CSV table of C-alpha atoms in Angstrom, one decimal:
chain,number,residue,atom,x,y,z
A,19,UNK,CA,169.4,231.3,120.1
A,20,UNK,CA,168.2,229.2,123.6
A,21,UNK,CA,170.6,231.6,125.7
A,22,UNK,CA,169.4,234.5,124.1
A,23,UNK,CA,165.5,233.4,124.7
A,24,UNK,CA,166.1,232.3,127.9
A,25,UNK,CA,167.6,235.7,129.3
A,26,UNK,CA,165.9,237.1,132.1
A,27,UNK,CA,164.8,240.0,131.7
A,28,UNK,CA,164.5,242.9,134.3
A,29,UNK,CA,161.6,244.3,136.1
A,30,UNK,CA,162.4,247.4,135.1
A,31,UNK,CA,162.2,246.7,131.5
A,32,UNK,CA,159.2,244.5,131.7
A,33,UNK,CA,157.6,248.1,133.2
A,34,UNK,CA,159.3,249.9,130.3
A,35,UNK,CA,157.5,247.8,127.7
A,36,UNK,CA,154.3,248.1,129.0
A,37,UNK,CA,154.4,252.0,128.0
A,38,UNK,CA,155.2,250.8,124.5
A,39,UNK,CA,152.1,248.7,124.3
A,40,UNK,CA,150.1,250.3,126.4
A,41,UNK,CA,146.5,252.2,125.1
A,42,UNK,CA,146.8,256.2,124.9
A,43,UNK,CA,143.5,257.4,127.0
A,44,UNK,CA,143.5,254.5,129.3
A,45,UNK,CA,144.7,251.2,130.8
A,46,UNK,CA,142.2,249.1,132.8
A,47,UNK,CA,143.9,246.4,135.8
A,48,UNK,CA,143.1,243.4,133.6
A,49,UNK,CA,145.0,244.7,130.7
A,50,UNK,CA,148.0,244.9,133.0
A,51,UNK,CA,147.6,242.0,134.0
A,52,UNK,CA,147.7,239.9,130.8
A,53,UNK,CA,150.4,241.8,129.3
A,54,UNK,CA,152.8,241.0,132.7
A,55,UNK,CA,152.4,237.0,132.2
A,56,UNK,CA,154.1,235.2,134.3
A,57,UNK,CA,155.6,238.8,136.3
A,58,UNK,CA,151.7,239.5,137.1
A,59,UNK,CA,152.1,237.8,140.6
A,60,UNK,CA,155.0,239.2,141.6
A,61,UNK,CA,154.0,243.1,140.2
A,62,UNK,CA,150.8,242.8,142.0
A,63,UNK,CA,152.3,241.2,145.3
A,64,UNK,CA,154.8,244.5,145.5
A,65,UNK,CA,152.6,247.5,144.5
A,66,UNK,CA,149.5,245.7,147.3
A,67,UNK,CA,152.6,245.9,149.7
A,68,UNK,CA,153.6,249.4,148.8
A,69,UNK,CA,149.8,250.1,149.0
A,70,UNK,CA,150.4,248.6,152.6
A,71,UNK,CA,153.0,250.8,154.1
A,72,UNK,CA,149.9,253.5,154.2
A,73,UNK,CA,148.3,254.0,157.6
A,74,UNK,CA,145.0,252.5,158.0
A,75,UNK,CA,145.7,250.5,154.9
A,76,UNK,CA,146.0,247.5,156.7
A,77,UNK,CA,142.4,245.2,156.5
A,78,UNK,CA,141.8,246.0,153.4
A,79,UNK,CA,145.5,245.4,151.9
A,80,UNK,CA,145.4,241.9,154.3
A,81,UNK,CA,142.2,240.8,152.2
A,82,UNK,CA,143.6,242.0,148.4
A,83,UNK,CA,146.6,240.0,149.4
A,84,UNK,CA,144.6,236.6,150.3
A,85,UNK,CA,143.5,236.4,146.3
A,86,UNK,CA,146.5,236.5,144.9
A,87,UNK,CA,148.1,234.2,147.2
A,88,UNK,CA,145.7,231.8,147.1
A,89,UNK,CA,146.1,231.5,143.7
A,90,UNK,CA,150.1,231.5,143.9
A,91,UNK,CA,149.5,228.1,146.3
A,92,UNK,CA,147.1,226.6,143.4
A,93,UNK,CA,149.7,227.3,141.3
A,94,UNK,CA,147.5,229.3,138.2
A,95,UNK,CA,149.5,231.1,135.7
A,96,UNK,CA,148.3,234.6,136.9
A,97,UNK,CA,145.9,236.0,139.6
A,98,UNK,CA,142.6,237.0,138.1
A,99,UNK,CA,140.8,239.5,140.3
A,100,UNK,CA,136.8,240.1,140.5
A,101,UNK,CA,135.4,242.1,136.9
A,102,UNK,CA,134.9,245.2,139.6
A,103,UNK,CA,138.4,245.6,140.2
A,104,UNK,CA,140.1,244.1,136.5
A,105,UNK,CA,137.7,246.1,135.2
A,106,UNK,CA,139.0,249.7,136.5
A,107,UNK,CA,140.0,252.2,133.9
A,108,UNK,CA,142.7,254.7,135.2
A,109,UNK,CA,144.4,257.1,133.0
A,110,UNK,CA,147.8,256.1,131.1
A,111,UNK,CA,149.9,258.9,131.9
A,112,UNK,CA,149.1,257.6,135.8
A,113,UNK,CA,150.6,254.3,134.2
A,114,UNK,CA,153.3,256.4,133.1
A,115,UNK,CA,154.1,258.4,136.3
A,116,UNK,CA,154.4,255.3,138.4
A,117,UNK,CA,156.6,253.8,136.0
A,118,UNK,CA,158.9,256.9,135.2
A,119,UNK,CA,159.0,257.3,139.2
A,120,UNK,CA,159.7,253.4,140.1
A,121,UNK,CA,162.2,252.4,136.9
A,122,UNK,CA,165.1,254.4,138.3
A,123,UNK,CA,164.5,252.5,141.8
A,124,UNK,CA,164.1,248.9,140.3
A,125,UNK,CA,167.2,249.5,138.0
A,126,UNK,CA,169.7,250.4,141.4
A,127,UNK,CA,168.3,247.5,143.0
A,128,UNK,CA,168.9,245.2,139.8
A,129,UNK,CA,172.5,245.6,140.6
A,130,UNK,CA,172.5,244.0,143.9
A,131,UNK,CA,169.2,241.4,143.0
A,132,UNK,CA,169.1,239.3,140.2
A,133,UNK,CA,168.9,235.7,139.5
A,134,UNK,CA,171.2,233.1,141.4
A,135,UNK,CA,170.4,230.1,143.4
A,136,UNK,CA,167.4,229.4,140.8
A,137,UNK,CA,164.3,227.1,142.5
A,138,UNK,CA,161.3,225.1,140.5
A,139,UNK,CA,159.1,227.7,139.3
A,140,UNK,CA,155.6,226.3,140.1
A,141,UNK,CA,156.9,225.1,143.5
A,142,UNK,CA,158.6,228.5,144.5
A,143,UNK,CA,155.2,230.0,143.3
A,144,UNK,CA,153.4,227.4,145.8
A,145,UNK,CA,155.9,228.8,148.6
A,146,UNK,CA,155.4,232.4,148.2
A,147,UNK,CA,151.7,232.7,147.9
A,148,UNK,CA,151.9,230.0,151.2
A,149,UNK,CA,154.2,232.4,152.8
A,150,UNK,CA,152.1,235.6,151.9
A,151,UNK,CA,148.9,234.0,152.5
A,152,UNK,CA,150.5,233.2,156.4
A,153,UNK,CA,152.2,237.1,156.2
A,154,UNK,CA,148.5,238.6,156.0
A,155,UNK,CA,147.0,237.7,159.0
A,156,UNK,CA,149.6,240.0,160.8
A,157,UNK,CA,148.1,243.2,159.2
A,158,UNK,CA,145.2,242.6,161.4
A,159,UNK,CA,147.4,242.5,164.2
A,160,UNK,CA,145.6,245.2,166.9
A,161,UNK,CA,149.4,247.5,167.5
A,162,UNK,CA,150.6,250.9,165.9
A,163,UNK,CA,152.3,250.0,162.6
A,164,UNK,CA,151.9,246.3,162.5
A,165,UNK,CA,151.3,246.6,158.6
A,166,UNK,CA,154.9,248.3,157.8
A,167,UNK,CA,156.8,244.9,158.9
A,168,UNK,CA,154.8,242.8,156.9
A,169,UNK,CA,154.4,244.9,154.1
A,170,UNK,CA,158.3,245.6,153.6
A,171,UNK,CA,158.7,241.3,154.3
A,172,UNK,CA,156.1,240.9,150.9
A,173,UNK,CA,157.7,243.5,149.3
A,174,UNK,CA,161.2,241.9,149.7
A,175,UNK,CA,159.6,238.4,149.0
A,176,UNK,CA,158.2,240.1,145.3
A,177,UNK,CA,161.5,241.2,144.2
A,178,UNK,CA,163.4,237.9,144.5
A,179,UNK,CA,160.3,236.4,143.0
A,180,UNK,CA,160.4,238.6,139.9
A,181,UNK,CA,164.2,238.8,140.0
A,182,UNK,CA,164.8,234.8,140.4
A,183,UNK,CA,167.3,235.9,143.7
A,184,UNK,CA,167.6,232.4,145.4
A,185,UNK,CA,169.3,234.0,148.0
A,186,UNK,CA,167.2,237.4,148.7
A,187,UNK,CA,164.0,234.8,148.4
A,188,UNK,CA,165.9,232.0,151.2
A,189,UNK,CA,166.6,235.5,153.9
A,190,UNK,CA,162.9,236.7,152.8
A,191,UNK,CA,161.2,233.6,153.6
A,192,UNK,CA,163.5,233.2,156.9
A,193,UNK,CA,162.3,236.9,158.0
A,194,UNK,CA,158.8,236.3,156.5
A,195,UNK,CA,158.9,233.0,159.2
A,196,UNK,CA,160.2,235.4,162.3
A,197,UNK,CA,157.0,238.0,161.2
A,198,UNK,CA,154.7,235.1,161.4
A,199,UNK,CA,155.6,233.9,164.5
A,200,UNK,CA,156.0,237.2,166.4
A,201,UNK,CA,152.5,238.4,164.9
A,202,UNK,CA,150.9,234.9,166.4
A,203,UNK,CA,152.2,235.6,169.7
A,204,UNK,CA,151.0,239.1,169.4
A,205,UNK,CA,147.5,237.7,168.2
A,206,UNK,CA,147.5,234.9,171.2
A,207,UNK,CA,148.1,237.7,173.6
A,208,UNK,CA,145.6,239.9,173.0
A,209,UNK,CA,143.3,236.8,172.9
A,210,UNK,CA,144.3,236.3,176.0
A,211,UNK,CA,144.2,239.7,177.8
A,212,UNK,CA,140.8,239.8,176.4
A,213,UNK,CA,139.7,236.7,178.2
A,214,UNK,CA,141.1,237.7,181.6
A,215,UNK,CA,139.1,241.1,181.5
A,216,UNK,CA,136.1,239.0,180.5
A,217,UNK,CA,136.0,236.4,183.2
């Protein structure tokens, strides 16, 4: 029986049980989030990326991420978000669309990510939302497109997280590091062309 309750289960089919369970009018944010569990952070982390690629995207993506990934670094069982947002109804066939449209994507991927090189739980957690928390000060960076590399870098970050990939989380987090450092340069630059037009 312990193998059996201790398989991993999927993304995909994580997504594909929500539709079993899920209301038939409508779904609200919070209800989604308490039916993922433990998946919440990671679900949440990829769809605000996704959400990210979008031009003009970028501040308001970079401040959605902070709550999550503060949370991740305190190490709490699932991101709660303020009533205004759990709160929001949507329709379920939306619910259903996104699903239908990202199951066949999630299941390809699934062949090539999935669990190896397992870590601590609570202290990989602690990493990621560290990581993220770091990744979302370069979607303010003031340059064309500065969201898509951090955005794809989280996104990449939330599927080994769901998918337990030890390996895809290790070159993440070594990208994620290269990100962080080109967007501080970036950052300390602009800082300083903006003090040598000012004095």
């Amino acid at each position: 029986m312990g193998p059996v309750m201790n398989r991993h289960i999927p993304t995909s089919e994580v997504l594909r049980g929500l539709l079993a369970e899920a209301p038939a009018d409508c779904v609200t944010f919070g209800w989604l989030l308490d039916k993922l569990h433990k998946r919440s952070f990671g679900i949440v982390l990829l769809l605000l990326a996704l959400i990210g690629l979008a031009p003009g995207t970028s501040p308001v993506v970079g401040l959605l991420l902070t709550i999550p990934a503060i949370q991740m670094i305190l190490a709490r069982e699932s991101p709660a978000f303020p009533r205004i947002i759990a709160s929001r109804r949507f329709p379920t066939r939306r619910l259903v669309r996104l699903v239908d449209r990202a199951v066949p994507v999630l299941r390809r991927m699934e062949t090539v990510i999935h669990p190896r090189w397992k870590t601590p739980f609570e202290a990989t957690t602690r990493v990621v939302g560290l990581v993220v928390l770091a990744l979302t000060s370069v979607f303010f960076v003031p340059i064309p497109l500065s969201n898509v590399v951090p955005a794809v870098t989280i996104m990449l970050i939330a599927l080994a997280y769901l998918e337990e990939d030890g390996v895809l989380l290790a070159l993440s987090l070594t990208a994620a590091a290269a990100v962080i450092l080109v967007g501080a340069f970036t950052i300390w630059q602009s800082v300083e062309a903006v003090r040598s037009m000012t004095s």
